[in-house]
Amino acid sequence: MKDGPDIARIASLIGDPARANILSALMGGVALTAAELAGEAGVTPQTASSHLAKLEEGGLVVPRRQGRHKYFALASDEVAGLLEGLAGLAAHRGHTRTRRGPRDAAMRHARVCYNHLAGDLAVQMFDSLVAEGALDLDHGITLTPKGEAVMAGLGVDLATLRAGRPALVRECLDWSERRSHLGGSLGRALFGRFLELGWVRREEGSRVVRFTGEGLRRFNAAFPRALEAA
Amino acid sequence: MKDGPDIARIASLIGDPARANILSALMGGVALTAAELAGEAGVTPQTASSHLAKLEEGGLVVPRRQGRHKYFALASDEVAGLLEGLAGLAAHRGHTRTRRGPRDAAMRHARVCYNHLAGDLAVQMFDSLVAEGALDLDHGITLTPKGEAVMAGLGVDLATLRAGRPALVRECLDWSERRSHLGGSLGRALFGRFLELGWVRREEGSRVVRFTGEGLRRFNAAFPRALEAA
DNA sequence: TTCATACTTCGATGAAGGTCGAACCATCAT
DNA sequence: ATGATGGTTCGACCTTCATCGAAGTATGAA
């Protein structure tokens, strides 16, 4: 009865409300200090410290010391993807427990998934890249030469990206759209570029991403929404 | 701090060892009775009953009465996918906690993921279908006319499949290969066909799928392993 | 050094929940 | 009907673990 890997261990890690809040906060993509996370989770610093130690031990978050601060971030894209999946199931059979306010609609439209863009617009971008042949899905998922040109046009420096170890491109599943969007280091770089270009602004203390009017126009021009297959 | 859906709720459902064992057993794809699941989980029928009620309430499993028996199955492909994701993370940073025996190798090669084929060979099949144009990944994932011909050739009855509501094709992520393979009702139908054709046999009380010699030969002929992109 | 801040460790408290024995309901067989 | 089997409900026990107060360590500032 104890076949595969120990899924109960990590599931129980996420199963505590305080830890779930911590992880949700880290889904914002920015590294946060232990004290900040304590605030997010609504517990005292001692308790948060204990939780963070467990999350670290479990491989869900990674610490980074800086001076007398200790910053935490999600350990990997896979952790982020798993949390998205959980959110999807919870939302799906939510019994309308989570009343969907305006914040919720904004989240579905565009939000940050750990370090890249997610939501309706992210799916649009992914589909557009595939449709114009920038991404190749035949064996795994790879960036085509044409895709490299597209990225260069947007000002994404691929050379330094390739130096990093994490996979350049990776697909990530949306809980709202239930469709793939672009993750990996390329996804992160693109989102960073959107910020630099002023296309988007992050909403403080939330995962919501707001497009400026001009930014949305340029985004739609760069990644036109493809026609749905009949 | 309480933005999205309540992920802690379902995570804690999976977080209990007994419930995790139950869910793992159901990953085999066959519906099991409450008593059988109690055995799998290593608890008495009373406790299993309590656990199953919680899992049902949480939307992770669905019951089906038959006479005085009550059969349980996973609620959806998404639940199966989530469990696979958890297994992936647990295996990934397993600290070699799970010593990988011969059983493990077989699981990586071919296993059943709720109701369809997963593992190395499943990824091979998925890639092959994409490469020969049977599946189209441009907008979402769809079966092309060519793909319909392929399925007909294998003896899969698409007409009755389309009548059912669940999505015909769906991609599912492997924890061992970390690649997409074919899920959805088509994935289930294909796996059922493999059983009918005698290509594969299920190993009792486990998720392992064993190919017969002849079955593997035919499988490789039908879904040739594509050349990896350079 | 002396103080302040960020984080951790220790210990005690308390609540949540998994577990099983026993009794209770429902279905099928005889 | 009578019994047997599968499942559930109830109640009591008991382990587990989150939580916070208080004290301890480490880093930075003055």
GROMACS .gro file of C-alpha atoms in nm, chain B:
model
  230
  231MET     CA    1  -0.421   3.714   0.297
  232LYS     CA    2  -0.716   3.503   0.196
  233ASP     CA    3  -0.713   3.575  -0.172
  234GLY     CA    4  -0.776   3.277  -0.390
  235PRO     CA    5  -0.960   2.956  -0.332
  236ASP     CA    6  -0.904   2.754  -0.019
  237ILE     CA    7  -0.614   2.536  -0.114
  238ALA     CA    8  -0.542   2.430   0.242
  239ARG     CA    9  -0.871   2.247   0.262
  240ILE     CA   10  -0.806   1.997  -0.012
  241ALA     CA   11  -0.437   1.980   0.060
  242SER     CA   12  -0.512   1.871   0.414
  243LEU     CA   13  -0.751   1.614   0.273
  244ILE     CA   14  -0.465   1.457   0.082
  245GLY     CA   15  -0.229   1.520   0.371
  246ASP     CA   16  -0.352   1.239   0.589
  247PRO     CA   17  -0.160   0.914   0.530
  248ALA     CA   18  -0.468   0.695   0.530
  249ARG     CA   19  -0.648   0.918   0.281
  250ALA     CA   20  -0.336   0.947   0.068
  251ASN     CA   21  -0.320   0.569   0.051
  252ILE     CA   22  -0.683   0.555  -0.051
  253LEU     CA   23  -0.628   0.807  -0.327
  254SER     CA   24  -0.315   0.630  -0.442
  255ALA     CA   25  -0.506   0.306  -0.464
  256LEU     CA   26  -0.774   0.477  -0.671
  257MET     CA   27  -0.505   0.601  -0.909
  258GLY     CA   28  -0.518   0.246  -1.038
  259GLY     CA   29  -0.834   0.353  -1.216
  260VAL     CA   30  -1.065   0.079  -1.101
  261ALA     CA   31  -1.341   0.164  -0.857
  262LEU     CA   32  -1.295  -0.004  -0.521
  263THR     CA   33  -1.533  -0.075  -0.237
  264ALA     CA   34  -1.507   0.090   0.101
  265ALA     CA   35  -1.381  -0.231   0.256
  266GLU     CA   36  -1.112  -0.278  -0.005
  267LEU     CA   37  -0.999   0.078   0.044
  268ALA     CA   38  -0.987   0.023   0.417
  269GLY     CA   39  -0.751  -0.262   0.350
  270GLU     CA   40  -0.538  -0.050   0.121
  271ALA     CA   41  -0.516   0.225   0.376
  272GLY     CA   42  -0.446  -0.012   0.663
  273VAL     CA   43  -0.732   0.109   0.880
  274THR     CA   44  -1.059  -0.035   1.007
  275PRO     CA   45  -1.378   0.002   0.804
  276GLN     CA   46  -1.514   0.266   1.039
  277THR     CA   47  -1.222   0.500   0.992
  278ALA     CA   48  -1.218   0.438   0.620
  279SER     CA   49  -1.583   0.530   0.608
  280SER     CA   50  -1.509   0.856   0.783
  281HIS     CA   51  -1.223   0.930   0.545
  282LEU     CA   52  -1.427   0.849   0.239
  283ALA     CA   53  -1.705   1.077   0.354
  284LYS     CA   54  -1.455   1.359   0.381
  285LEU     CA   55  -1.302   1.289   0.045
  286GLU     CA   56  -1.645   1.283  -0.111
  287GLU     CA   57  -1.745   1.606   0.058
  288GLY     CA   58  -1.423   1.758  -0.069
  289GLY     CA   59  -1.498   1.652  -0.423
  290LEU     CA   60  -1.196   1.430  -0.467
  291VAL     CA   61  -1.382   1.101  -0.505
  292VAL     CA   62  -1.726   1.004  -0.628
  293PRO     CA   63  -1.931   0.717  -0.489
  294ARG     CA   64  -2.144   0.472  -0.679
  295ARG     CA   65  -2.382   0.238  -0.502
  296GLN     CA   66  -2.424  -0.111  -0.632
  297GLY     CA   67  -2.629  -0.343  -0.421
  298ARG     CA   68  -2.495  -0.326  -0.072
  299HIS     CA   69  -2.156  -0.223  -0.196
  300LYS     CA   70  -2.036   0.131  -0.233
  301TYR     CA   71  -1.773   0.179  -0.494
  302PHE     CA   72  -1.545   0.480  -0.502
  303ALA     CA   73  -1.345   0.631  -0.785
  304LEU     CA   74  -1.145   0.946  -0.838
  305ALA     CA   75  -1.371   1.237  -0.919
  306SER     CA   76  -1.194   1.358  -1.231
  307ASP     CA   77  -0.883   1.364  -1.441
  308GLU     CA   78  -0.781   1.682  -1.268
  309VAL     CA   79  -0.767   1.508  -0.934
  310ALA     CA   80  -0.551   1.240  -1.091
  311GLY     CA   81  -0.328   1.503  -1.242
  312LEU     CA   82  -0.290   1.676  -0.911
  313LEU     CA   83  -0.190   1.353  -0.741
  314GLU     CA   84   0.063   1.290  -1.014
  315GLY     CA   85   0.204   1.634  -0.955
  316LEU     CA   86   0.236   1.570  -0.585
  317ALA     CA   87   0.407   1.240  -0.653
  318GLY     CA   88   0.645   1.420  -0.884
  319LEU     CA   89   0.750   1.667  -0.622
  320ALA     CA   90   0.779   1.402  -0.355
  321ALA     CA   91   0.992   1.185  -0.580
  322HIS     CA   92   1.198   1.475  -0.699
  323ARG     CA   93   1.322   1.585  -0.361
  324GLY     CA   94   1.274   1.245  -0.208
  325HIS     CA   95   1.607   1.247  -0.027
  326THR     CA   96   1.620   0.899  -0.179
  327ARG     CA   97   1.367   0.825   0.089
  328THR     CA   98   1.189   0.601  -0.153
  329ARG     CA   99   1.440   0.343  -0.252
  330ARG     CA  100   1.365   0.272  -0.613
  331GLY     CA  101   1.321  -0.098  -0.660
  332PRO     CA  102   1.236  -0.290  -0.975
  333ARG     CA  103   0.872  -0.201  -0.921
  334ASP     CA  104   0.968   0.162  -0.952
  335ALA     CA  105   1.136   0.111  -1.286
  336ALA     CA  106   0.830  -0.066  -1.419
  337MET     CA  107   0.613   0.221  -1.301
  338ARG     CA  108   0.825   0.469  -1.489
  339HIS     CA  109   0.802   0.259  -1.800
  340ALA     CA  110   0.428   0.210  -1.814
  341ARG     CA  111   0.161   0.256  -1.554
  342VAL     CA  112  -0.201   0.351  -1.541
  343CYS     CA  113  -0.285   0.709  -1.447
  344TYR     CA  114  -0.641   0.689  -1.318
  345ASN     CA  115  -0.782   0.558  -1.644
  346HIS     CA  116  -0.524   0.606  -1.914
  347LEU     CA  117  -0.168   0.507  -1.986
  348ALA     CA  118   0.118   0.702  -1.830
  349GLY     CA  119   0.494   0.671  -1.814
  350ASP     CA  120   0.770   0.652  -2.068
  351LEU     CA  121   0.565   0.469  -2.329
  352ALA     CA  122   0.269   0.703  -2.290
  353VAL     CA  123   0.489   1.000  -2.363
  354GLN     CA  124   0.623   0.818  -2.666
  355MET     CA  125   0.269   0.765  -2.788
  356PHE     CA  126   0.174   1.127  -2.732
  357ASP     CA  127   0.479   1.257  -2.916
  358SER     CA  128   0.421   1.017  -3.199
  359LEU     CA  129   0.060   1.127  -3.240
  360VAL     CA  130   0.167   1.489  -3.250
  361ALA     CA  131   0.451   1.423  -3.492
  362GLU     CA  132   0.231   1.249  -3.744
  363GLY     CA  133  -0.033   1.518  -3.723
  364ALA     CA  134  -0.300   1.321  -3.543
  365LEU     CA  135  -0.315   1.576  -3.264
  366ASP     CA  136  -0.316   1.948  -3.310
  367LEU     CA  137  -0.178   2.161  -3.031
  368ASP     CA  138  -0.224   2.500  -3.185
  369HIS     CA  139  -0.526   2.615  -2.991
  370GLY     CA  140  -0.579   2.391  -2.698
  371ILE     CA  141  -0.551   2.032  -2.807
  372THR     CA  142  -0.771   1.873  -3.067
  373LEU     CA  143  -0.794   1.555  -3.268
  374THR     CA  144  -0.738   1.617  -3.640
  375PRO     CA  145  -0.925   1.435  -3.918
  376LYS     CA  146  -0.608   1.237  -3.970
  377GLY     CA  147  -0.614   1.149  -3.604
  378GLU     CA  148  -0.969   1.027  -3.638
  379ALA     CA  149  -0.855   0.790  -3.908
  380VAL     CA  150  -0.576   0.663  -3.686
  381MET     CA  151  -0.819   0.598  -3.404
  382ALA     CA  152  -1.061   0.423  -3.634
  383GLY     CA  153  -0.779   0.202  -3.751
  384LEU     CA  154  -0.714   0.101  -3.393
  385GLY     CA  155  -1.078   0.018  -3.343
  386VAL     CA  156  -1.168   0.309  -3.118
  387ASP     CA  157  -1.529   0.411  -3.159
  388LEU     CA  158  -1.523   0.788  -3.165
  389ALA     CA  159  -1.896   0.835  -3.210
  390THR     CA  160  -1.987   0.697  -2.870
  391LEU     CA  161  -1.692   0.879  -2.720
  392ARG     CA  162  -1.810   1.216  -2.839
  393ALA     CA  163  -2.148   1.152  -2.683
  394GLY     CA  164  -1.989   1.157  -2.340
  395ARG     CA  165  -1.935   1.497  -2.190
  396PRO     CA  166  -1.576   1.489  -2.063
  397ALA     CA  167  -1.325   1.646  -2.296
  398LEU     CA  168  -1.222   1.411  -2.571
  399VAL     CA  169  -0.854   1.481  -2.545
  400ARG     CA  170  -0.663   1.629  -2.258
  401GLU     CA  171  -0.299   1.643  -2.174
  402CYS     CA  172  -0.176   1.507  -1.848
  403LEU     CA  173   0.163   1.564  -1.692
  404ASP     CA  174   0.389   1.277  -1.598
  405TRP     CA  175   0.570   1.278  -1.268
  406SER     CA  176   0.840   1.048  -1.400
  407GLU     CA  177   0.888   1.193  -1.745
  408ARG     CA  178   0.775   1.545  -1.665
  409ARG     CA  179   0.620   1.553  -2.008
  410SER     CA  180   0.271   1.554  -2.144
  411HIS     CA  181   0.082   1.244  -2.230
  412LEU     CA  182  -0.268   1.175  -2.350
  413GLY     CA  183  -0.555   1.185  -2.103
  414GLY     CA  184  -0.924   1.255  -2.143
  415SER     CA  185  -1.182   1.014  -2.267
  416LEU     CA  186  -0.970   0.936  -2.572
  417GLY     CA  187  -0.680   0.837  -2.350
  418ARG     CA  188  -0.907   0.612  -2.153
  419ALA     CA  189  -1.056   0.456  -2.465
  420LEU     CA  190  -0.714   0.389  -2.611
  421PHE     CA  191  -0.597   0.218  -2.296
  422GLY     CA  192  -0.911   0.010  -2.290
  423ARG     CA  193  -0.843  -0.089  -2.648
  424PHE     CA  194  -0.490  -0.199  -2.560
  425LEU     CA  195  -0.637  -0.428  -2.298
  426GLU     CA  196  -0.890  -0.568  -2.544
  427LEU     CA  197  -0.625  -0.627  -2.803
  428GLY     CA  198  -0.414  -0.809  -2.550
  429TRP     CA  199  -0.124  -0.574  -2.590
  430VAL     CA  200  -0.103  -0.512  -2.218
  431ARG     CA  201  -0.189  -0.676  -1.889
  432ARG     CA  202  -0.249  -0.501  -1.562
  433GLU     CA  203  -0.049  -0.616  -1.264
  434GLU     CA  204  -0.280  -0.707  -0.981
  435GLY     CA  205  -0.305  -0.456  -0.701
  436SER     CA  206  -0.066  -0.209  -0.854
  437ARG     CA  207  -0.052   0.061  -1.116
  438VAL     CA  208   0.209  -0.121  -1.320
  439VAL     CA  209   0.117  -0.208  -1.676
  440ARG     CA  210   0.300  -0.492  -1.848
  441PHE     CA  211   0.328  -0.515  -2.224
  442THR     CA  212   0.336  -0.853  -2.386
  443GLY     CA  213   0.616  -0.909  -2.634
  444GLU     CA  214   0.381  -0.902  -2.927
  445GLY     CA  215   0.190  -0.610  -2.777
  446LEU     CA  216   0.501  -0.400  -2.741
  447ARG     CA  217   0.599  -0.474  -3.098
  448ARG     CA  218   0.262  -0.359  -3.226
  449PHE     CA  219   0.262  -0.058  -3.000
  450ASN     CA  220   0.601   0.053  -3.129
  451ALA     CA  221   0.482   0.001  -3.485
  452ALA     CA  222   0.170   0.210  -3.424
  453PHE     CA  223   0.347   0.483  -3.230
  454PRO     CA  224   0.710   0.494  -3.341
  455ARG     CA  225   0.943   0.682  -3.116
  456ALA     CA  226   1.019   1.011  -3.286
  457LEU     CA  227   1.371   1.139  -3.321
  458GLU     CA  228   1.463   1.383  -3.050
  459ALA     CA  229   1.512   1.740  -3.166
  460ALA     CA  230   1.880   1.824  -3.174
   0.00000   0.00000   0.00000
